[in-house]
PDB file of C-alpha atoms and ligand atoms in Angstrom:
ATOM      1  CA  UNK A   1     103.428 155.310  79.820  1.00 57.00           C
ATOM      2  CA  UNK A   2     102.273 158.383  77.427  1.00 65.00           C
ATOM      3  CA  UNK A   3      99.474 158.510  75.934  1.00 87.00           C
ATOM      4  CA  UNK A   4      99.385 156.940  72.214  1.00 94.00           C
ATOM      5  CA  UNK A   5      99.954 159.073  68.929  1.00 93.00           C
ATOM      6  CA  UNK A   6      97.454 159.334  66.830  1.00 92.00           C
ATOM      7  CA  UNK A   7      99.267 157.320  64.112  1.00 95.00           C
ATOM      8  CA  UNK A   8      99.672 158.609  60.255  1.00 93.00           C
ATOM      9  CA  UNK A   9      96.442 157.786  58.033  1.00 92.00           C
ATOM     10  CA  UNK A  10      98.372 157.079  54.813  1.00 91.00           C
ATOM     11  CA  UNK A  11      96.907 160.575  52.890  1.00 86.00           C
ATOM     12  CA  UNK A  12     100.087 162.658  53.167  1.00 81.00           C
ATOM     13  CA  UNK A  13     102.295 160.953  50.570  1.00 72.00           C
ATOM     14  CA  UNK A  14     105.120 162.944  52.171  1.00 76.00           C
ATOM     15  CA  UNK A  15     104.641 162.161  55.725  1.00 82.00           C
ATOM     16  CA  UNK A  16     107.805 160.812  57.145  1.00 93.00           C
ATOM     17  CA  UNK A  17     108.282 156.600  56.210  1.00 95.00           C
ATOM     18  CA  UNK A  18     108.020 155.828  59.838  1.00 97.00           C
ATOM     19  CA  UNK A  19     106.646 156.903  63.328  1.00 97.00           C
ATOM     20  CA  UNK A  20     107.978 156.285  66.764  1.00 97.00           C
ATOM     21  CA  UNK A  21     105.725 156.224  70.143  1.00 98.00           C
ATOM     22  CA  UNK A  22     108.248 155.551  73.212  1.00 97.00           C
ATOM     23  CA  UNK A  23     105.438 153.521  75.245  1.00 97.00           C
ATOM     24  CA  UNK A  24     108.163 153.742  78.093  1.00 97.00           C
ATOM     25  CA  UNK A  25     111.417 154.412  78.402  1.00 96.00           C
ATOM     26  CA  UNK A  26     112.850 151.095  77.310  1.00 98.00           C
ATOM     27  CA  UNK A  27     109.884 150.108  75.108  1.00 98.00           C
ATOM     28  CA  UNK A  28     109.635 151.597  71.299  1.00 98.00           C
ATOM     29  CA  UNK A  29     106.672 150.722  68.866  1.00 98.00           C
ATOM     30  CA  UNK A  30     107.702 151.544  65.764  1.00 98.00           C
ATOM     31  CA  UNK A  31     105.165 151.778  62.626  1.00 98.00           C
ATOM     32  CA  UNK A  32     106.112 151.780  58.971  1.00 98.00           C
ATOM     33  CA  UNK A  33     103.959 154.246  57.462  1.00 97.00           C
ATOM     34  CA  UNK A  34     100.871 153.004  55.291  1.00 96.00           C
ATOM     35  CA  UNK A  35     102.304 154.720  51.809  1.00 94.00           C
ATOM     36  CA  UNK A  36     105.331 152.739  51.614  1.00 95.00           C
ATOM     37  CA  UNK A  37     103.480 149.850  52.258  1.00 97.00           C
ATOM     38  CA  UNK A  38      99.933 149.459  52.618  1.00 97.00           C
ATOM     39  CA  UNK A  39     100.881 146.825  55.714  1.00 98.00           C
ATOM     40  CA  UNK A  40     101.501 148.982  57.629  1.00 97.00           C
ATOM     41  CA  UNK A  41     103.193 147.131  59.911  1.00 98.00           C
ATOM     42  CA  UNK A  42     104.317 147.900  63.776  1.00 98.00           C
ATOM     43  CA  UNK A  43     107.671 146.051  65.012  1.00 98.00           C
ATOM     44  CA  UNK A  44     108.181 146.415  68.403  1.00 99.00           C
ATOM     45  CA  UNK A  45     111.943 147.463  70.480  1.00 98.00           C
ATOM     46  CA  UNK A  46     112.151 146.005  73.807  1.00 98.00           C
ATOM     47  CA  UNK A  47     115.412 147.192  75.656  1.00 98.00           C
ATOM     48  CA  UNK A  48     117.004 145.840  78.694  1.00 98.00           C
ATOM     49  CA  UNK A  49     120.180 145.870  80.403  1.00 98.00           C
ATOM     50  CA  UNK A  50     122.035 143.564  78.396  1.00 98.00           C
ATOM     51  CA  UNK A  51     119.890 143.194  74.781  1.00 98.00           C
ATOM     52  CA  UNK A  52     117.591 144.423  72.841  1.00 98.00           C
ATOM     53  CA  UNK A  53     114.659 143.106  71.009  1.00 98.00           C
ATOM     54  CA  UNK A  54     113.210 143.846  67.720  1.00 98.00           C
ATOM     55  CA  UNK A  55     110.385 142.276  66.834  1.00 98.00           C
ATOM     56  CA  UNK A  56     109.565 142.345  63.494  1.00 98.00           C
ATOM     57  CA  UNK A  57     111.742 144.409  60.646  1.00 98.00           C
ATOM     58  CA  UNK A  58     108.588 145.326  58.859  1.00 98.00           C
ATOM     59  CA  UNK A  59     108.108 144.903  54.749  1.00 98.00           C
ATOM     60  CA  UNK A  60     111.574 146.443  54.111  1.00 98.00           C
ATOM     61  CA  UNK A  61     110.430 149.305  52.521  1.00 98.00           C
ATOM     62  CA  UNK A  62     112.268 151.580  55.071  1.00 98.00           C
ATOM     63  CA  UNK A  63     115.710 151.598  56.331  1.00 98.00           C
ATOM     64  CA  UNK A  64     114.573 149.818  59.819  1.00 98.00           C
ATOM     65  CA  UNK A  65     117.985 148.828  60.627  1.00 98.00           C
ATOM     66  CA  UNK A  66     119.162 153.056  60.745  1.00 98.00           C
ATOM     67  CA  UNK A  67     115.662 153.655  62.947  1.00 98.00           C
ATOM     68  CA  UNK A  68     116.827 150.999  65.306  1.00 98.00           C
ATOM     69  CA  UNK A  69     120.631 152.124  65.520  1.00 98.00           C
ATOM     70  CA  UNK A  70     119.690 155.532  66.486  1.00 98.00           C
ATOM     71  CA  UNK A  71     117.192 154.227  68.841  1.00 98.00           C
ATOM     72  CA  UNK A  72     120.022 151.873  70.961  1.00 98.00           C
ATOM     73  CA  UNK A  73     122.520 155.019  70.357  1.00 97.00           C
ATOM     74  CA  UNK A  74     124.673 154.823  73.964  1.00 95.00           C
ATOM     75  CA  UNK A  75     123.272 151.909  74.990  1.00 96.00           C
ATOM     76  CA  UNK A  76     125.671 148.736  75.581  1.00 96.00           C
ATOM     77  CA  UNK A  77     122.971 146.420  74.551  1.00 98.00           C
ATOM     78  CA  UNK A  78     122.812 143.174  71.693  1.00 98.00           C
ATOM     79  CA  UNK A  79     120.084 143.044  69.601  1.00 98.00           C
ATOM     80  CA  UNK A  80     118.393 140.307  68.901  1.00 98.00           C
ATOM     81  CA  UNK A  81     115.933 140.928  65.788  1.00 98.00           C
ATOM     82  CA  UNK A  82     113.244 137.872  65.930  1.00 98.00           C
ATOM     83  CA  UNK A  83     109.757 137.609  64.392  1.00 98.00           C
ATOM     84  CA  UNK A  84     106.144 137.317  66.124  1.00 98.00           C
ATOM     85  CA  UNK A  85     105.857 135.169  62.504  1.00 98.00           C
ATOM     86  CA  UNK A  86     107.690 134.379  59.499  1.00 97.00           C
ATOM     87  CA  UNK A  87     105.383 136.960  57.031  1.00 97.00           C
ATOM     88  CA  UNK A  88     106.944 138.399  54.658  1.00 97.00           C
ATOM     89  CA  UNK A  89     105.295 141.791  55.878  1.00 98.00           C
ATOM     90  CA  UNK A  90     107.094 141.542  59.109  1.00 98.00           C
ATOM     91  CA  UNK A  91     110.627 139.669  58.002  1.00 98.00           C
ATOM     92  CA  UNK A  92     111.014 141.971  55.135  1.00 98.00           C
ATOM     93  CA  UNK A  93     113.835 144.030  56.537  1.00 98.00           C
ATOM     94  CA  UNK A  94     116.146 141.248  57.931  1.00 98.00           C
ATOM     95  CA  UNK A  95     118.422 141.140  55.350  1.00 98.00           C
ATOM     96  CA  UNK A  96     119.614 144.725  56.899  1.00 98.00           C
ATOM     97  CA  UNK A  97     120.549 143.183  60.116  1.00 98.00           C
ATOM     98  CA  UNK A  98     123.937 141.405  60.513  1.00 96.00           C
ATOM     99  CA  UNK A  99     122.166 138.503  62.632  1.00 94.00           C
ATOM    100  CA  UNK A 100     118.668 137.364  62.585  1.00 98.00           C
ATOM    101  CA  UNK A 101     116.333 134.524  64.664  1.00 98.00           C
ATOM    102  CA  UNK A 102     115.108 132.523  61.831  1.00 97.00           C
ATOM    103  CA  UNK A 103     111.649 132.311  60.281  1.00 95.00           C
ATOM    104  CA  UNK A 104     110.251 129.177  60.552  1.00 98.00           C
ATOM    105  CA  UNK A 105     108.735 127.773  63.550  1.00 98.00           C
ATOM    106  CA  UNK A 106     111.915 124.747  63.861  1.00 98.00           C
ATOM    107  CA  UNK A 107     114.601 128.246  64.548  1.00 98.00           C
ATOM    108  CA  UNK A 108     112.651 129.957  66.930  1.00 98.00           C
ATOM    109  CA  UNK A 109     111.897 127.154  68.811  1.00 98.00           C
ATOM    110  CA  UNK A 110     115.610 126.078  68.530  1.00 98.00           C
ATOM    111  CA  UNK A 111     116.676 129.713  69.000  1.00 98.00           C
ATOM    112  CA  UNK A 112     115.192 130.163  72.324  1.00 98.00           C
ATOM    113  CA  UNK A 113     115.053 127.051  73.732  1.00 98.00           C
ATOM    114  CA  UNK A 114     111.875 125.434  72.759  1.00 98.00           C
ATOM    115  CA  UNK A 115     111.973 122.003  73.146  1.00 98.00           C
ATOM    116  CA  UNK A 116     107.804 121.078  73.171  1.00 98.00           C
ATOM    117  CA  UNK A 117     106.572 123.410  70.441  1.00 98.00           C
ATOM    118  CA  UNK A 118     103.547 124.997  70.633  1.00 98.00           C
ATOM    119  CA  UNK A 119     102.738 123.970  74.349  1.00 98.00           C
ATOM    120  CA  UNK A 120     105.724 124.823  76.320  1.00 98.00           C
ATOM    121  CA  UNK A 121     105.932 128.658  77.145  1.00 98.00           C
ATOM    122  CA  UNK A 122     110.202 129.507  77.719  1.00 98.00           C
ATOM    123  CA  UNK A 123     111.371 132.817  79.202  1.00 98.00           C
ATOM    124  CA  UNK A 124     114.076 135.441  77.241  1.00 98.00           C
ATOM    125  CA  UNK A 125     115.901 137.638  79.797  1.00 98.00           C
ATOM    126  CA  UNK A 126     116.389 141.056  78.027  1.00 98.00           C
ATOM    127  CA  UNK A 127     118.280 141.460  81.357  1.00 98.00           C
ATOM    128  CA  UNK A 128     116.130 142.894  84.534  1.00 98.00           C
ATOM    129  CA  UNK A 129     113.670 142.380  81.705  1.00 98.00           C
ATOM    130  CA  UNK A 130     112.251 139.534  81.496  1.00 98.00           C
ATOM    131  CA  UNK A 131     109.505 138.131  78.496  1.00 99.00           C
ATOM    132  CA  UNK A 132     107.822 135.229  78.352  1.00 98.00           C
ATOM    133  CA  UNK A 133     107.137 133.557  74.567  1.00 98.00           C
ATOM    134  CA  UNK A 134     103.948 131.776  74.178  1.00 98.00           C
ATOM    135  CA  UNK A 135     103.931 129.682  70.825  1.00 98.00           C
ATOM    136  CA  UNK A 136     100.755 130.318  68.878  1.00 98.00           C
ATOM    137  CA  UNK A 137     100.724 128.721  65.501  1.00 98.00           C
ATOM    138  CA  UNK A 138      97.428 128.885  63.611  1.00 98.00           C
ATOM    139  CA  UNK A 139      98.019 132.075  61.333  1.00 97.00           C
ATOM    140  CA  UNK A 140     100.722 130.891  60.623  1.00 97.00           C
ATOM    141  CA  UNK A 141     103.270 127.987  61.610  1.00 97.00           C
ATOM    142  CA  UNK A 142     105.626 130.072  63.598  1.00 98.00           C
ATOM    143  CA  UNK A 143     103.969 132.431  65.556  1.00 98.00           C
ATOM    144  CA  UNK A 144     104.017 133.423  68.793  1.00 98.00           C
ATOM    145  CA  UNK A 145     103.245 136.013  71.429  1.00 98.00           C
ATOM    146  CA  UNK A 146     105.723 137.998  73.458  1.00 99.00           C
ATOM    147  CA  UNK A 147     104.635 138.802  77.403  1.00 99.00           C
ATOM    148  CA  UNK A 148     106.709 141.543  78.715  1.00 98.00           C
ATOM    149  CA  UNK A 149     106.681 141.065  82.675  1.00 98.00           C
ATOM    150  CA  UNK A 150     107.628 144.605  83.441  1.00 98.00           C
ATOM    151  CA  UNK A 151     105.106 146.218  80.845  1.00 98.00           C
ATOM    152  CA  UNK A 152     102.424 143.811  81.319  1.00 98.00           C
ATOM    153  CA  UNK A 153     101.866 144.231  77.407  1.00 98.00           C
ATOM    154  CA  UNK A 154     101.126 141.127  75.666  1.00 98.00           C
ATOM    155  CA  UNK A 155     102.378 141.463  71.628  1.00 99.00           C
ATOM    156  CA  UNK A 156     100.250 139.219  69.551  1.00 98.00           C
ATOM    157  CA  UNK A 157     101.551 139.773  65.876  1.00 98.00           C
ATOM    158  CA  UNK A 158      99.141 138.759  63.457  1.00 98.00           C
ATOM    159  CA  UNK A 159      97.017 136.373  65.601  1.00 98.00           C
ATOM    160  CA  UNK A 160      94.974 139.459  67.734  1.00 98.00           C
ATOM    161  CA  UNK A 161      95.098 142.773  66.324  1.00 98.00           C
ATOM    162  CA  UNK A 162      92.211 145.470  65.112  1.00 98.00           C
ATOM    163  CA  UNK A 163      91.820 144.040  61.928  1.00 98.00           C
ATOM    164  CA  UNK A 164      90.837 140.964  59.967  1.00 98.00           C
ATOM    165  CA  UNK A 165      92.543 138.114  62.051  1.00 98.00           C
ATOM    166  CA  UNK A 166      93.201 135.139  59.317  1.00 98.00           C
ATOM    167  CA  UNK A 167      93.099 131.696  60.344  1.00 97.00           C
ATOM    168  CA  UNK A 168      95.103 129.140  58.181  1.00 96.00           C
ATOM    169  CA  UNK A 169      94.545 126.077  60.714  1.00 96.00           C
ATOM    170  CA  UNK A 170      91.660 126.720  62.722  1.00 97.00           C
ATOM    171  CA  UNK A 171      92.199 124.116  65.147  1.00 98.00           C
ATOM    172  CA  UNK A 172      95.731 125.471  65.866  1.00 98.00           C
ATOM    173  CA  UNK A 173      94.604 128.899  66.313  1.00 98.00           C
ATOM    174  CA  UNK A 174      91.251 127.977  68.557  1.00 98.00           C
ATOM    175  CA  UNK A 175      94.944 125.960  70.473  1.00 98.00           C
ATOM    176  CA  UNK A 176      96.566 128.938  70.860  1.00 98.00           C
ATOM    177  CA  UNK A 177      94.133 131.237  71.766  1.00 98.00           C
ATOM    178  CA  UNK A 178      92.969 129.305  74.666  1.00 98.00           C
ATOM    179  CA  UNK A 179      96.632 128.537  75.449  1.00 98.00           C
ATOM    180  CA  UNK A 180      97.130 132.369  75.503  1.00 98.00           C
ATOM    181  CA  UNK A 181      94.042 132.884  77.878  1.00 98.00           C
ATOM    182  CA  UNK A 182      95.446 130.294  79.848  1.00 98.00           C
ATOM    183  CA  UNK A 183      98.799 131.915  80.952  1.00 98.00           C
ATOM    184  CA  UNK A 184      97.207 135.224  81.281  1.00 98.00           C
ATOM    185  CA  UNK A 185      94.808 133.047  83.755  1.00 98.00           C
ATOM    186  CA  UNK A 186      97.666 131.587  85.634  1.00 98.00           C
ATOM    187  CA  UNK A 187      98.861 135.198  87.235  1.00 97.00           C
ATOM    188  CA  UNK A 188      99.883 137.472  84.521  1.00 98.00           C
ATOM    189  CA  UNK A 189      97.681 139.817  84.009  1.00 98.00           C
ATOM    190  CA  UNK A 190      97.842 142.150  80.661  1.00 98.00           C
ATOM    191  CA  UNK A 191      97.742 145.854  80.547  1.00 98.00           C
ATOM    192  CA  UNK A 192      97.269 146.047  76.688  1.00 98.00           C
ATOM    193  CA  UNK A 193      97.006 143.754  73.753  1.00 98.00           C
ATOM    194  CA  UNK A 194      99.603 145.083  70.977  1.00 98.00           C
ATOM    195  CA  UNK A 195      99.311 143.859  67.804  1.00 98.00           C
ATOM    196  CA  UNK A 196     100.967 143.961  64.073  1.00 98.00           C
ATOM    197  CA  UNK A 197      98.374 146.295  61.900  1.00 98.00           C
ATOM    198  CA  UNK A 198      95.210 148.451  62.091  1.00 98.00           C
ATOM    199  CA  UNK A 199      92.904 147.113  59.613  1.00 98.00           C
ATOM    200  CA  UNK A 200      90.105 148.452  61.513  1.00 98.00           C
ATOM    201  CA  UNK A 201      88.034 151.683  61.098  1.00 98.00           C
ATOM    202  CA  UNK A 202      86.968 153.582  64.382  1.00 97.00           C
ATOM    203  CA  UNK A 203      83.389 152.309  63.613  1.00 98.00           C
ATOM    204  CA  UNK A 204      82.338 148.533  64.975  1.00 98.00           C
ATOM    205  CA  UNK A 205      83.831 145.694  63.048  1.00 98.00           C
ATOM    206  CA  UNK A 206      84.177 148.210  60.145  1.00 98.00           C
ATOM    207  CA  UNK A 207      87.186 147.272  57.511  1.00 98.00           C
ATOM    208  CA  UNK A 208      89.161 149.237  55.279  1.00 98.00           C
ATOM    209  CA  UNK A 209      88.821 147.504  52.369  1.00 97.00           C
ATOM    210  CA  UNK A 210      91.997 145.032  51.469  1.00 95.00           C
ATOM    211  CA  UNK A 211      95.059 146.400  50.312  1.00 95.00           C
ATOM    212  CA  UNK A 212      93.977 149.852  51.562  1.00 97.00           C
ATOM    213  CA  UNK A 213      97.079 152.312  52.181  1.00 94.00           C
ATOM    214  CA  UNK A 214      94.822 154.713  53.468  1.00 95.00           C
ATOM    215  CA  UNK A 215      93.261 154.816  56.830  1.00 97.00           C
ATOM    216  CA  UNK A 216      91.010 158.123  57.458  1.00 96.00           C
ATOM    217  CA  UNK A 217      90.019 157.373  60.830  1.00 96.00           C
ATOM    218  CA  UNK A 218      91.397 154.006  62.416  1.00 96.00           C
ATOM    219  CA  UNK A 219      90.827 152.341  65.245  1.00 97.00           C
ATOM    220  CA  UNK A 220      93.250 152.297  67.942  1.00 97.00           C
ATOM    221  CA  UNK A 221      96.318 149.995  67.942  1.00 98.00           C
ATOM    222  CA  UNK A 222      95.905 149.094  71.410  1.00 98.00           C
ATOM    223  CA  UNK A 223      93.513 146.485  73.010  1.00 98.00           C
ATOM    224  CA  UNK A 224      91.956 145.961  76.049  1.00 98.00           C
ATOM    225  CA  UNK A 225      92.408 142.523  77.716  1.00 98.00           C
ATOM    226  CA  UNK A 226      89.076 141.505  77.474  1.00 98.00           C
ATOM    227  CA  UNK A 227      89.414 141.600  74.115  1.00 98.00           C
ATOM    228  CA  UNK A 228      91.596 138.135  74.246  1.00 98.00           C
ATOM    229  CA  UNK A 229      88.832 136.668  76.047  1.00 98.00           C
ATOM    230  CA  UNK A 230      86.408 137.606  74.103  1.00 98.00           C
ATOM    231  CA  UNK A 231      88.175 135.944  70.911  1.00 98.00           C
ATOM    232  CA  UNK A 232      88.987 132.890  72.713  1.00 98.00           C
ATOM    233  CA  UNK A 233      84.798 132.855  74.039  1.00 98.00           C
ATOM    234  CA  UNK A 234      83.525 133.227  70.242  1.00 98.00           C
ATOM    235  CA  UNK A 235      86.009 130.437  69.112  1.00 98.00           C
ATOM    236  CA  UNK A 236      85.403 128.138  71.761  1.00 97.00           C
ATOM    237  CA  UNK A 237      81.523 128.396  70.957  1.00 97.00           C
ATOM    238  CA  UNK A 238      82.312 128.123  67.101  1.00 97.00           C
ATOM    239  CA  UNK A 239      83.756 124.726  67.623  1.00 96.00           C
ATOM    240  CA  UNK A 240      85.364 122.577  65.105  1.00 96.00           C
ATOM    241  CA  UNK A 241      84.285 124.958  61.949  1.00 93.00           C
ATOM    242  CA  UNK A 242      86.280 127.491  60.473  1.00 96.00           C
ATOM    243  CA  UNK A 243      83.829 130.532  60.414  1.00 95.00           C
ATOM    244  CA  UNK A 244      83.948 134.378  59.673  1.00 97.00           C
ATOM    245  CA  UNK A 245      83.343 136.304  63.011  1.00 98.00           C
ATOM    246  CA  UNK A 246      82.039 139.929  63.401  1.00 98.00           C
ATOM    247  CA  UNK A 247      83.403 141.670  66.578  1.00 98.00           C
ATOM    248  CA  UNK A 248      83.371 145.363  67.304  1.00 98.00           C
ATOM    249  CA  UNK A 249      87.748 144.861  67.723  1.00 98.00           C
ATOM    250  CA  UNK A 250      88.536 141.822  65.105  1.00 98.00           C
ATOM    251  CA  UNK A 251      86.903 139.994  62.195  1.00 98.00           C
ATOM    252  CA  UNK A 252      88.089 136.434  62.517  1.00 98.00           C
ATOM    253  CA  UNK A 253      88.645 135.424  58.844  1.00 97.00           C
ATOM    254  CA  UNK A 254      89.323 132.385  58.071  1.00 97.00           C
ATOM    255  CA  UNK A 255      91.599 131.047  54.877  1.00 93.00           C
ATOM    256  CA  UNK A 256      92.290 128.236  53.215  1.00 83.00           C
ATOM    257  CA  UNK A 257      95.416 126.286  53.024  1.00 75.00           C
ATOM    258  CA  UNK A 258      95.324 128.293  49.570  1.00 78.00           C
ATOM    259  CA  UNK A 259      95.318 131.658  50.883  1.00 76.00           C
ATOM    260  CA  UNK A 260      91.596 131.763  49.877  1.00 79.00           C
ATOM    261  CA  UNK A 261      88.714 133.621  52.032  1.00 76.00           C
ATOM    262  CA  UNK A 262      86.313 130.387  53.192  1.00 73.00           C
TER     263      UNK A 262
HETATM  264 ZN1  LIG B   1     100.843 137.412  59.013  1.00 73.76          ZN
HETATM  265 ZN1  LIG B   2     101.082 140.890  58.832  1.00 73.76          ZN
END
């Protein structure tokens, strides 16, 4: 592992569209840069012996698909481009892949094998790679959260990230969470939490405001694993009602069925 870029603020309008951190040596996090898309969104490139996986093609404001082809250059891999959840921030670029996992929460469950959505946790051999897919609807109906055995990084998408973390169904999410806390629990411990965007300033449970595409001083991508259990502790003591929470690393935010702030 090398140590993590400092990653593009969004104030050089020229900067290049996208930026590359090789965590590893078979592990890519790719960002698409906040000022073609004030997402900002990070897809993820996990290679093993016999595929590749891209998670997430971003808002497709960048030519993902000629990223990733240089990236697997030389390497007799398949790739497999699948979604942590069907957004259209992180499915934008799909339609520049030849084959793509579908969006809703019915294909990726039929895609890899998922026959007792959200509860049953199924295993996707990159080859001498293996990940683990934890179902985590809540945000939205077909998330879920990739566990990388060999990394020990846990990619959360939308549902955990340094920003504001919005709930659609709250008891779904509060599910998930603790479903997610549970399978860490059970003997696989996390090096880092890895999520979708920054939203997050470097101060406490500071925001940029909405929409911003430009982040003078963010907070990092990564996140310690305490940082799960802390957001499964506040929701288990919030209980059955949806409820804005503060934290230093996330502002749970919950929305309504409408899209509107509660
Ligand atoms: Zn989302
Ligand atoms: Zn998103």
């Amino acid at each position: 592992m090398t140590a993590f870029p400092v990653w593009d603020d969004g104030t050089t309008a020229a900067s290049p569209d996208h930026q590359l951190h090789w965590y590893d040596d078979r592990t890519v996090i790719i960002r698409q840069a906040l000022h073609t898309n004030f997402e900002g969104p990070f897809s993820y490139l996990l290679i093993g012996s016999e595929r590749a996986l891209l998670l997430d093609t971003g808002t497709g404001d960048i030519d993902l698909r000629a990223v990733v082809d240089k990236l697997l250059a030389g390497r007799e891999v398949e790739l497999v481009v699948a979604h942590t959840h069907g957004h259209r921030d992180h499915v934008g670029g799909d339609g520049q892949f030849d084959t793509v996992v579908g969006k809703s929460a019915e294909e990726v469950a039929q895609y890899f094998g998922i026959t007792g959505w959200p509860e049953q946790i199924v295993q996707f051999d990159l080859g001498d790679r293996v990940l683990d897919l934890i179902p985590i609807p809540g945000h939205h109906a077909s998330d879920i959260a990739v566990y990388d055995r060999s990394t020990r990084l846990l990619l959360t998408g939308d549902s955990l990230y340094p920003g504001r973390l919005y709930v659609v169904d709250w008891p779904a999410f509060r599910a998930s969470i603790a479903r997610l806390t549970d399978f860490v629990a059970a003997g696989n411990p996390v090096e880092l939490v890895l999520g979708a965007h920054i939203e997050l300033t470097d101060q406490p449970g500071i925001d940029f405001a909405m929409g911003a595409d430009r982040h003078p001083g963010e907070h990092a991508l990564q996140l310690d694993p305490a940082v799960l259990t802390e957001l499964a502790d506040v929701l288990a003591a919030a209980g059955d009602t949806p409820q804005r929470i503060v934290r230093d690393d996330f502002i749970v935010f919950p929305l309504s069925a409408g899209g509107e702030p509660l």
